Short mmCIF file of N, CA and C in Angstrom, two decimals:
data_model
loop_
_atom_site.label_atom_id
_atom_site.label_comp_id
_atom_site.label_asym_id
_atom_site.label_seq_id
_atom_site.Cartn_x
_atom_site.Cartn_y
_atom_site.Cartn_z
N MET M 21 6.92 18.83 9.74
CA MET M 21 5.50 18.13 9.33
C MET M 21 4.13 19.40 9.47
N ASN M 22 3.68 19.90 8.70
CA ASN M 22 2.75 21.24 8.09
C ASN M 22 1.51 20.43 7.72
N PRO M 23 0.45 19.83 8.82
CA PRO M 23 -0.57 19.19 8.14
C PRO M 23 -1.58 20.39 7.63
N GLU M 24 -1.38 21.66 8.19
CA GLU M 24 -2.54 22.41 7.62
C GLU M 24 -2.33 23.24 6.68
N LYS M 25 -1.09 23.01 6.11
CA LYS M 25 -0.82 24.15 4.60
C LYS M 25 -0.01 22.44 3.84
N SER M 26 -0.38 21.45 3.54
CA SER M 26 0.36 20.34 2.79
C SER M 26 -0.15 20.41 1.62
N ALA M 27 0.86 20.14 0.93
CA ALA M 27 0.70 19.97 -1.02
C ALA M 27 0.65 18.75 -0.81
N TYR M 28 1.17 17.85 0.17
CA TYR M 28 0.80 16.81 -0.07
C TYR M 28 0.92 15.62 0.94
N SER M 29 0.06 14.57 0.90
CA SER M 29 -0.25 13.60 2.36
C SER M 29 0.56 12.25 1.79
N ILE M 30 1.76 11.67 2.70
CA ILE M 30 2.10 10.56 2.34
C ILE M 30 0.96 9.27 3.52
N VAL M 31 0.09 8.58 2.60
CA VAL M 31 -0.16 7.62 3.32
C VAL M 31 0.26 6.01 3.60
N ILE M 32 0.63 5.89 4.51
CA ILE M 32 1.52 5.06 4.63
C ILE M 32 0.36 3.75 5.51
N PRO M 33 0.27 2.73 5.10
CA PRO M 33 -0.36 1.53 5.66
C PRO M 33 0.94 0.74 6.01
N VAL M 34 0.72 0.49 7.40
CA VAL M 34 1.05 -1.13 8.18
C VAL M 34 0.57 -2.03 8.88
N TYR M 35 0.79 -2.90 8.78
CA TYR M 35 0.60 -4.19 9.37
C TYR M 35 2.03 -4.77 9.97
N ASN M 36 2.28 -4.87 11.16
CA ASN M 36 3.41 -5.77 11.74
C ASN M 36 4.42 -5.87 10.79
N GLU M 37 5.06 -4.42 10.80
CA GLU M 37 6.15 -4.12 10.08
C GLU M 37 7.04 -3.22 11.03
N GLU M 38 7.03 -4.00 12.33
CA GLU M 38 8.02 -3.72 13.68
C GLU M 38 9.83 -3.83 12.54
N GLY M 39 10.00 -4.34 12.00
CA GLY M 39 11.10 -4.26 11.16
C GLY M 39 11.72 -3.28 10.54
N ALA M 40 10.78 -2.89 9.68
CA ALA M 40 11.02 -1.72 8.65
C ALA M 40 10.32 -0.48 9.28
N ILE M 41 9.68 0.10 9.91
CA ILE M 41 8.80 1.34 10.07
C ILE M 41 9.58 2.76 10.26
N GLY M 42 10.41 1.60 11.13
CA GLY M 42 11.18 2.97 12.34
C GLY M 42 11.89 3.81 10.77
N ALA M 43 12.81 2.54 10.68
CA ALA M 43 14.11 3.00 9.37
C ALA M 43 13.31 4.01 8.43
N LEU M 44 12.11 3.30 7.63
CA LEU M 44 11.23 4.25 6.50
C LEU M 44 11.20 5.53 7.19
N LEU M 45 10.30 5.68 7.78
CA LEU M 45 9.73 7.23 9.03
C LEU M 45 10.74 8.12 9.15
N GLU M 46 12.65 7.54 9.47
CA GLU M 46 13.77 8.40 9.68
C GLU M 46 14.00 9.14 8.25
N GLU M 47 13.83 7.99 7.74
CA GLU M 47 14.33 8.51 5.94
C GLU M 47 13.05 9.45 5.55
N ILE M 48 11.90 9.00 5.71
CA ILE M 48 11.15 10.33 4.92
C ILE M 48 11.22 11.43 5.76
N ILE M 49 10.78 11.60 6.94
CA ILE M 49 11.24 12.40 7.53
C ILE M 49 12.58 13.40 7.48
N ALA M 50 13.62 12.65 7.33
CA ALA M 50 14.77 13.65 6.78
C ALA M 50 15.03 14.32 5.38
N LEU M 51 14.31 13.12 4.41
CA LEU M 51 13.96 14.10 3.49
C LEU M 51 13.46 15.02 2.87
N LEU M 52 12.18 15.27 3.73
CA LEU M 52 10.90 16.24 3.31
C LEU M 52 10.87 17.15 4.81
N LYS M 53 12.17 17.16 5.18
CA LYS M 53 12.10 18.14 6.63
C LYS M 53 11.24 19.37 6.58
N ASP M 54 12.05 20.02 5.28
CA ASP M 54 11.95 21.45 4.96
C ASP M 54 10.04 21.69 4.17
N LYS M 55 9.98 20.36 3.03
CA LYS M 55 8.80 20.56 2.53
C LYS M 55 7.10 20.21 3.43
N PRO M 56 6.20 20.60 2.09
CA PRO M 56 4.84 20.85 3.62
C PRO M 56 4.16 19.84 2.94
N VAL M 57 4.65 18.46 3.92
CA VAL M 57 4.24 17.27 3.52
C VAL M 57 3.50 16.83 4.79
N GLU M 58 2.50 16.20 4.96
CA GLU M 58 1.87 15.88 6.21
C GLU M 58 2.04 14.13 5.78
N ILE M 59 2.92 13.37 7.11
CA ILE M 59 2.98 11.81 7.20
C ILE M 59 2.06 11.59 7.80
N LEU M 60 1.04 10.65 7.13
CA LEU M 60 -0.27 10.36 8.01
C LEU M 60 -0.23 8.05 8.04
N VAL M 61 0.04 8.09 9.19
CA VAL M 61 0.70 6.19 8.90
C VAL M 61 -1.01 5.74 9.47
N VAL M 62 -0.91 4.98 8.83
CA VAL M 62 -2.31 4.10 9.01
C VAL M 62 -2.22 2.79 9.86
N ASP M 63 -2.26 2.51 10.88
CA ASP M 63 -1.91 1.32 11.79
C ASP M 63 -2.87 -0.10 12.09
N ASP M 64 -3.08 -1.01 10.88
CA ASP M 64 -4.23 -1.77 10.14
C ASP M 64 -3.99 -3.26 11.13
N GLY M 65 -3.60 -2.64 12.68
CA GLY M 65 -3.94 -3.55 13.79
C GLY M 65 -2.86 -3.81 14.04
N SER M 66 -1.98 -4.00 13.74
CA SER M 66 -0.29 -4.28 14.25
C SER M 66 -0.67 -5.26 15.54
N THR M 67 -0.30 -6.52 15.61
CA THR M 67 0.43 -7.40 17.19
C THR M 67 1.45 -7.51 17.25
N ASP M 68 2.34 -6.88 16.69
CA ASP M 68 3.89 -6.84 16.99
C ASP M 68 3.74 -5.53 17.80
N LYS M 69 5.15 -5.25 17.35
CA LYS M 69 5.75 -3.76 17.32
C LYS M 69 5.23 -2.39 17.11
N SER M 70 4.89 -2.98 16.16
CA SER M 70 4.73 -1.36 15.22
C SER M 70 3.75 -0.46 15.87
N GLY M 71 2.80 -0.59 16.68
CA GLY M 71 1.93 0.29 16.89
C GLY M 71 2.92 1.17 18.01
N GLU M 72 3.53 0.50 18.70
CA GLU M 72 4.35 1.18 19.75
C GLU M 72 5.33 2.52 19.19
N ILE M 73 5.92 1.48 18.36
CA ILE M 73 6.99 2.55 17.60
C ILE M 73 6.03 3.96 16.96
N LEU M 74 5.18 3.22 16.21
CA LEU M 74 4.39 4.97 15.87
C LEU M 74 3.57 5.60 16.37
N ALA M 75 3.33 4.94 17.73
CA ALA M 75 2.90 6.16 19.01
C ALA M 75 3.85 7.19 19.35
N ASN M 76 4.91 6.60 19.50
CA ASN M 76 5.85 7.53 19.40
C ASN M 76 6.77 8.71 18.70
N TYR M 77 6.74 8.53 17.59
CA TYR M 77 6.44 9.35 16.08
C TYR M 77 5.44 10.38 16.60
N ALA M 78 4.21 9.56 16.67
CA ALA M 78 3.20 11.04 16.53
C ALA M 78 2.88 11.42 17.65
N GLN M 79 3.47 11.09 19.10
CA GLN M 79 3.91 11.61 20.03
C GLN M 79 4.91 13.23 19.97
N ALA M 80 5.83 12.39 19.22
CA ALA M 80 6.79 13.55 18.87
C ALA M 80 6.40 14.34 17.62
N GLY M 81 5.33 14.60 17.17
CA GLY M 81 4.54 15.42 16.34
C GLY M 81 5.02 15.24 15.12
N LYS M 82 5.99 14.12 14.90
CA LYS M 82 6.70 13.71 13.41
C LYS M 82 5.38 13.15 12.59
N ILE M 83 4.73 12.91 12.85
CA ILE M 83 3.63 12.09 12.17
C ILE M 83 2.33 12.27 12.71
N LYS M 84 1.06 11.53 11.50
CA LYS M 84 -0.45 12.18 12.25
C LYS M 84 -0.65 10.17 12.25
N LEU M 85 -0.88 9.56 13.05
CA LEU M 85 -1.20 8.18 13.44
C LEU M 85 -2.69 8.35 13.53
N VAL M 86 -3.42 7.12 13.07
CA VAL M 86 -4.41 6.57 12.99
C VAL M 86 -4.74 4.99 12.54
N SER M 87 -5.55 4.39 13.76
CA SER M 87 -5.09 3.18 13.90
C SER M 87 -6.46 2.37 14.25
N HIS M 88 -6.46 1.39 13.33
CA HIS M 88 -7.60 0.29 13.22
C HIS M 88 -7.48 -0.42 14.66
N ASN M 89 -8.50 -1.02 14.99
CA ASN M 89 -8.37 -1.22 16.38
C ASN M 89 -8.28 -2.98 15.75
N LYS M 90 -8.75 -3.22 14.66
CA LYS M 90 -7.82 -5.15 14.15
C LYS M 90 -7.53 -4.72 12.93
N ASN M 91 -7.11 -5.91 12.55
CA ASN M 91 -6.83 -5.65 10.90
C ASN M 91 -7.93 -6.22 10.13
N LYS M 92 -7.92 -4.91 9.64
CA LYS M 92 -9.24 -4.52 7.92
C LYS M 92 -8.47 -4.89 6.64
N GLY M 93 -7.30 -5.03 6.31
CA GLY M 93 -6.42 -4.97 5.25
C GLY M 93 -5.85 -3.97 4.79
N TYR M 94 -5.51 -4.00 4.06
CA TYR M 94 -4.41 -3.00 2.87
C TYR M 94 -5.50 -2.01 2.81
N GLY M 95 -6.53 -2.16 1.55
CA GLY M 95 -7.23 -1.49 1.02
C GLY M 95 -8.01 -0.59 1.79
N SER M 96 -8.91 -1.41 3.07
CA SER M 96 -9.49 -0.27 4.28
C SER M 96 -8.12 0.60 5.16
N ALA M 97 -7.14 -0.03 5.22
CA ALA M 97 -6.02 1.08 5.56
C ALA M 97 -5.70 2.23 4.63
N LEU M 98 -5.73 1.86 3.26
CA LEU M 98 -4.98 2.62 2.54
C LEU M 98 -6.85 4.03 2.77
N LYS M 99 -8.27 3.05 2.49
CA LYS M 99 -9.00 4.48 2.09
C LYS M 99 -9.84 5.04 3.42
N THR M 100 -8.73 4.48 4.71
CA THR M 100 -9.01 5.12 6.08
C THR M 100 -7.71 6.46 5.87
N GLY M 101 -6.71 6.26 5.13
CA GLY M 101 -5.24 6.95 5.15
C GLY M 101 -5.99 8.09 4.26
N ILE M 102 -6.83 8.02 3.06
CA ILE M 102 -6.89 8.42 1.94
C ILE M 102 -8.05 9.98 3.00
N HIS M 103 -9.00 9.21 3.12
CA HIS M 103 -10.27 9.82 3.91
C HIS M 103 -9.52 11.31 4.95
N GLN M 104 -8.49 10.51 5.58
CA GLN M 104 -8.13 11.65 6.60
C GLN M 104 -7.01 12.27 6.34
N ALA M 105 -6.22 12.46 5.52
CA ALA M 105 -4.78 13.42 4.65
C ALA M 105 -5.73 14.22 4.77
N SER M 106 -5.14 15.71 4.62
CA SER M 106 -5.26 16.79 4.17
C SER M 106 -4.53 17.66 3.18
N GLY M 107 -3.64 16.27 2.43
CA GLY M 107 -3.28 17.28 1.34
C GLY M 107 -4.20 17.59 0.59
N GLU M 108 -3.77 18.02 -0.86
CA GLU M 108 -4.04 18.53 -2.04
C GLU M 108 -3.77 16.93 -2.80
N ARG M 109 -2.39 16.41 -2.82
CA ARG M 109 -2.16 15.13 -3.47
C ARG M 109 -1.45 14.10 -2.70
N ILE M 110 -2.20 12.79 -3.21
CA ILE M 110 -1.95 11.78 -1.84
C ILE M 110 -0.55 11.28 -2.60
N ILE M 111 -0.28 10.95 -1.97
CA ILE M 111 1.22 9.73 -2.28
C ILE M 111 1.04 8.31 -0.76
N ILE M 112 1.34 7.34 -2.20
CA ILE M 112 0.86 6.05 -0.67
C ILE M 112 2.13 5.17 -1.10
N MET M 113 2.51 5.37 0.25
CA MET M 113 3.94 4.03 0.56
C MET M 113 3.49 2.58 0.91
N ASP M 114 3.85 1.60 0.63
CA ASP M 114 4.15 0.94 1.74
C ASP M 114 5.19 0.80 2.64
N GLY M 115 4.63 0.46 3.88
CA GLY M 115 5.03 0.46 5.01
C GLY M 115 6.69 -0.74 5.35
N ASP M 116 6.83 -1.27 4.26
CA ASP M 116 7.48 -2.60 4.58
C ASP M 116 9.26 -2.08 3.93
N GLY M 117 8.82 -0.83 3.63
CA GLY M 117 10.58 -0.27 3.39
C GLY M 117 10.47 -0.83 1.19
N SER M 118 10.04 -1.72 0.86
CA SER M 118 10.56 -1.95 -0.12
C SER M 118 10.65 -0.92 -1.60
N TYR M 119 10.20 0.57 -1.15
CA TYR M 119 10.28 1.22 -2.44
C TYR M 119 11.63 2.12 -1.56
N PRO M 120 12.32 3.01 -1.82
CA PRO M 120 13.16 3.41 -1.40
C PRO M 120 12.97 5.18 -0.88
N ALA M 121 13.03 6.06 0.17
CA ALA M 121 12.07 7.21 -0.37
C ALA M 121 12.53 8.28 -0.80
N GLN M 122 13.62 8.26 -1.30
CA GLN M 122 14.07 9.09 -2.01
C GLN M 122 13.26 8.93 -3.31
N GLU M 123 12.49 8.17 -4.13
CA GLU M 123 11.52 8.05 -5.23
C GLU M 123 10.11 9.05 -4.85
N ILE M 124 10.33 9.12 -3.96
CA ILE M 124 8.76 10.41 -3.17
C ILE M 124 9.47 11.30 -3.48
N LEU M 125 10.68 12.19 -4.25
CA LEU M 125 11.02 13.15 -4.93
C LEU M 125 10.47 12.98 -6.44
N GLU M 126 11.19 12.11 -6.43
CA GLU M 126 10.85 11.78 -8.51
C GLU M 126 9.36 12.13 -8.53
N LEU M 127 8.73 11.68 -7.59
CA LEU M 127 6.71 11.22 -7.61
C LEU M 127 6.19 12.63 -7.38
N MET M 128 6.79 13.33 -7.13
CA MET M 128 6.54 14.53 -6.64
C MET M 128 6.18 15.57 -8.01
N LYS M 129 7.70 15.79 -7.97
CA LYS M 129 7.85 16.42 -9.65
C LYS M 129 7.23 16.19 -10.58
N LYS M 130 6.80 14.71 -11.01
CA LYS M 130 6.32 14.00 -12.19
C LYS M 130 5.18 14.22 -11.92
N SER M 131 4.44 14.32 -10.76
CA SER M 131 2.99 14.75 -10.37
C SER M 131 2.26 15.52 -10.74
N HIS M 132 3.16 16.68 -11.39
CA HIS M 132 2.21 18.35 -11.50
C HIS M 132 1.91 17.66 -12.92
N SER M 133 2.67 16.73 -13.96
CA SER M 133 2.36 16.52 -15.07
C SER M 133 1.48 15.56 -15.73
N ALA M 134 0.86 15.04 -14.70
CA ALA M 134 0.00 13.73 -15.22
C ALA M 134 -0.96 13.33 -13.42
N GLU M 135 -2.08 12.94 -14.24
CA GLU M 135 -2.86 13.02 -13.34
C GLU M 135 -3.08 12.04 -11.96
N MET M 136 -1.87 10.94 -12.60
CA MET M 136 -1.54 9.75 -11.53
C MET M 136 0.07 9.28 -11.64
N VAL M 137 0.89 9.21 -10.77
CA VAL M 137 2.94 8.86 -11.30
C VAL M 137 2.40 7.48 -10.75
N VAL M 138 2.86 6.65 -11.10
CA VAL M 138 2.73 5.20 -10.31
C VAL M 138 5.10 4.48 -10.58
N GLY M 139 4.97 4.36 -9.26
CA GLY M 139 6.06 3.70 -8.85
C GLY M 139 6.78 2.38 -9.56
N GLU M 140 7.75 2.20 -9.49
CA GLU M 140 8.04 0.30 -9.89
C GLU M 140 9.20 0.34 -9.31
N ARG M 141 9.10 -1.77 -8.69
CA ARG M 141 10.01 -1.35 -8.31
C ARG M 141 10.79 -2.44 -9.18
N MET M 142 12.11 -1.98 -8.61
CA MET M 142 13.34 -3.05 -8.75
C MET M 142 13.62 -4.09 -8.72
N VAL M 143 13.46 -5.33 -9.13
CA VAL M 143 13.69 -6.75 -8.38
C VAL M 143 15.30 -7.20 -8.88
N LYS M 144 16.33 -7.39 -8.64
CA LYS M 144 17.58 -7.60 -8.72
C LYS M 144 17.83 -8.74 -9.73
N ALA M 145 18.37 -9.17 -10.62
CA ALA M 145 18.64 -9.93 -11.89
C ALA M 145 18.44 -11.49 -11.10
N GLY M 146 18.10 -12.07 -11.42
CA GLY M 146 18.08 -13.64 -10.90
C GLY M 146 17.24 -13.95 -9.59
N VAL M 147 16.62 -13.25 -9.11
CA VAL M 147 15.66 -12.95 -7.75
C VAL M 147 14.22 -13.48 -8.31
N GLU M 148 14.00 -12.79 -9.01
CA GLU M 148 12.76 -13.17 -9.47
C GLU M 148 12.87 -14.21 -10.12
N PRO M 149 11.94 -15.53 -9.74
CA PRO M 149 11.44 -16.55 -10.69
C PRO M 149 11.10 -16.57 -11.98
N VAL M 150 11.81 -17.17 -13.55
CA VAL M 150 11.36 -16.89 -14.42
C VAL M 150 9.95 -17.24 -14.61
N LEU M 151 9.30 -17.75 -14.43
CA LEU M 151 8.19 -18.10 -14.22
C LEU M 151 6.67 -16.79 -14.26
N ARG M 152 7.28 -16.12 -13.01
CA ARG M 152 6.87 -15.01 -12.52
C ARG M 152 7.53 -13.67 -13.39
N ARG M 153 8.00 -14.15 -13.88
CA ARG M 153 8.31 -12.38 -14.70
C ARG M 153 7.83 -13.23 -16.32
N ILE M 154 7.36 -14.42 -16.87
CA ILE M 154 6.95 -14.52 -17.92
C ILE M 154 5.22 -14.19 -17.83
N PHE M 155 4.62 -14.48 -16.00
CA PHE M 155 3.66 -13.96 -16.37
C PHE M 155 3.50 -12.51 -15.87
N LYS M 156 4.31 -11.73 -15.32
CA LYS M 156 3.90 -10.53 -15.09
C LYS M 156 4.05 -9.90 -16.22
N TRP M 157 5.16 -10.07 -17.05
CA TRP M 157 4.92 -9.54 -18.76
C TRP M 157 3.75 -9.56 -19.87
N LEU M 158 3.02 -10.60 -19.31
CA LEU M 158 2.30 -11.44 -20.09
C LEU M 158 1.01 -10.03 -19.88
N VAL M 159 0.94 -10.38 -18.13
CA VAL M 159 -0.66 -9.19 -17.78
C VAL M 159 0.19 -7.81 -17.77
N VAL M 160 1.56 -7.32 -17.72
CA VAL M 160 1.68 -5.97 -17.81
C VAL M 160 1.41 -5.26 -19.72
N LYS M 161 1.63 -6.60 -20.59
CA LYS M 161 0.93 -6.35 -22.22
C LYS M 161 -0.52 -6.22 -22.11
N MET M 162 -1.32 -7.41 -21.48
CA MET M 162 -3.03 -7.01 -21.77
C MET M 162 -3.40 -5.58 -21.09
N VAL M 163 -2.46 -5.76 -20.02
CA VAL M 163 -3.34 -3.70 -19.17
C VAL M 163 -2.94 -2.91 -20.67
N ARG M 164 -1.96 -3.00 -21.31
CA ARG M 164 -1.18 -2.05 -21.62
C ARG M 164 -2.58 -1.70 -22.83
N TYR M 165 -2.57 -3.42 -23.29
CA TYR M 165 -3.74 -3.06 -24.83
C TYR M 165 -4.78 -3.06 -24.37
N LEU M 166 -5.60 -3.42 -23.07
CA LEU M 166 -6.86 -2.45 -22.88
C LEU M 166 -6.97 -1.42 -22.44
N ALA M 167 -6.00 -0.70 -21.48
CA ALA M 167 -5.65 0.86 -21.25
C ALA M 167 -5.56 1.98 -21.82
N GLY M 168 -4.97 1.51 -23.20
CA GLY M 168 -4.03 1.93 -23.78
C GLY M 168 -3.00 2.80 -23.49
N PHE M 169 -2.53 2.37 -22.35
CA PHE M 169 -1.29 2.55 -21.78
C PHE M 169 -0.16 2.16 -20.90
N GLU M 170 0.50 2.22 -20.72
CA GLU M 170 1.46 1.36 -19.77
C GLU M 170 2.16 1.39 -18.48
N ILE M 171 1.51 0.44 -17.25
CA ILE M 171 1.81 0.34 -16.14
C ILE M 171 2.89 -0.08 -16.22
N GLN M 172 4.38 -0.78 -15.26
CA GLN M 172 5.30 -1.72 -15.35
C GLN M 172 4.22 -2.37 -14.25
N ASP M 173 3.90 -1.96 -12.80
CA ASP M 173 3.93 -2.49 -12.17
C ASP M 173 2.37 -2.31 -11.11
N LEU M 174 1.85 -3.45 -11.91
CA LEU M 174 0.48 -3.24 -11.88
C LEU M 174 -0.12 -3.31 -9.36
N ASN M 175 1.06 -3.26 -9.16
CA ASN M 175 0.61 -4.05 -8.15
C ASN M 175 1.63 -3.10 -6.42
N SER M 176 1.74 -1.77 -7.41
CA SER M 176 2.70 -0.85 -6.80
C SER M 176 2.28 -0.01 -5.55
N GLY M 177 3.34 -0.13 -4.76
CA GLY M 177 2.65 0.19 -3.32
C GLY M 177 2.77 1.98 -3.23
N LEU M 178 3.92 2.20 -4.34
CA LEU M 178 3.58 3.67 -4.69
C LEU M 178 3.50 4.15 -5.49
N ARG M 179 2.83 5.17 -5.35
CA ARG M 179 1.85 6.20 -6.26
C ARG M 179 1.73 7.54 -6.15
N VAL M 180 1.14 8.58 -6.26
CA VAL M 180 0.55 9.78 -6.14
C VAL M 180 -0.21 10.50 -6.98
N PHE M 181 -1.22 11.23 -6.92
CA PHE M 181 -2.80 11.37 -7.48
C PHE M 181 -3.16 12.76 -6.49
N PRO M 182 -4.31 13.86 -7.55
CA PRO M 182 -4.73 14.41 -6.18
C PRO M 182 -5.65 13.87 -5.68
N LYS M 183 -6.25 14.15 -4.72
CA LYS M 183 -7.52 13.89 -3.50
C LYS M 183 -8.22 13.94 -4.55
N GLU M 184 -8.55 14.42 -4.99
CA GLU M 184 -10.29 14.80 -5.71
C GLU M 184 -10.14 14.14 -6.84
N ILE M 185 -9.94 13.34 -7.06
CA ILE M 185 -9.88 12.16 -8.08
C ILE M 185 -10.96 11.17 -7.40
N VAL M 186 -10.34 11.03 -5.95
CA VAL M 186 -11.17 9.49 -5.08
C VAL M 186 -12.14 10.26 -4.77
N ARG M 187 -12.65 11.76 -4.23
CA ARG M 187 -13.90 12.21 -4.19
C ARG M 187 -14.78 11.82 -5.33
N LYS M 188 -14.25 11.07 -6.44
CA LYS M 188 -15.07 11.53 -8.20
C LYS M 188 -15.40 10.59 -8.11
#
């Protein structure tokens, strides 16, 4: 991790993810070991062992850790992380492991030709209830109609965008 010269900052909001965050960080660190990337984790007042796990990574110099003393919510954790990030581009990734770290490389490639790139979760067939799939399909179509472009996963916790967009 070289935060002084980071082209990208990966902002990972975490709240009570002791079962997932260690494996996710190991995967990200191994994947991006030779890239100019800052890994910034915001512990949003976790009450489980997430804080301990993250402190160990921070002490080893593998991540930059910012901690809220109490849970302020997902949006607040994202704002804190984006504000503290040093990279020219921000990658947001949920800390629960719902997205494979490998997707980061794909987003990085695509981010140079788009203002924002949004990842999409893939759900195994038959796992998501039919009513939910129908509702999501309708919402996606409505957003596509209103916005003029398609976003498959409106609640995606994996996206990349230039930091300057947030400053506007």
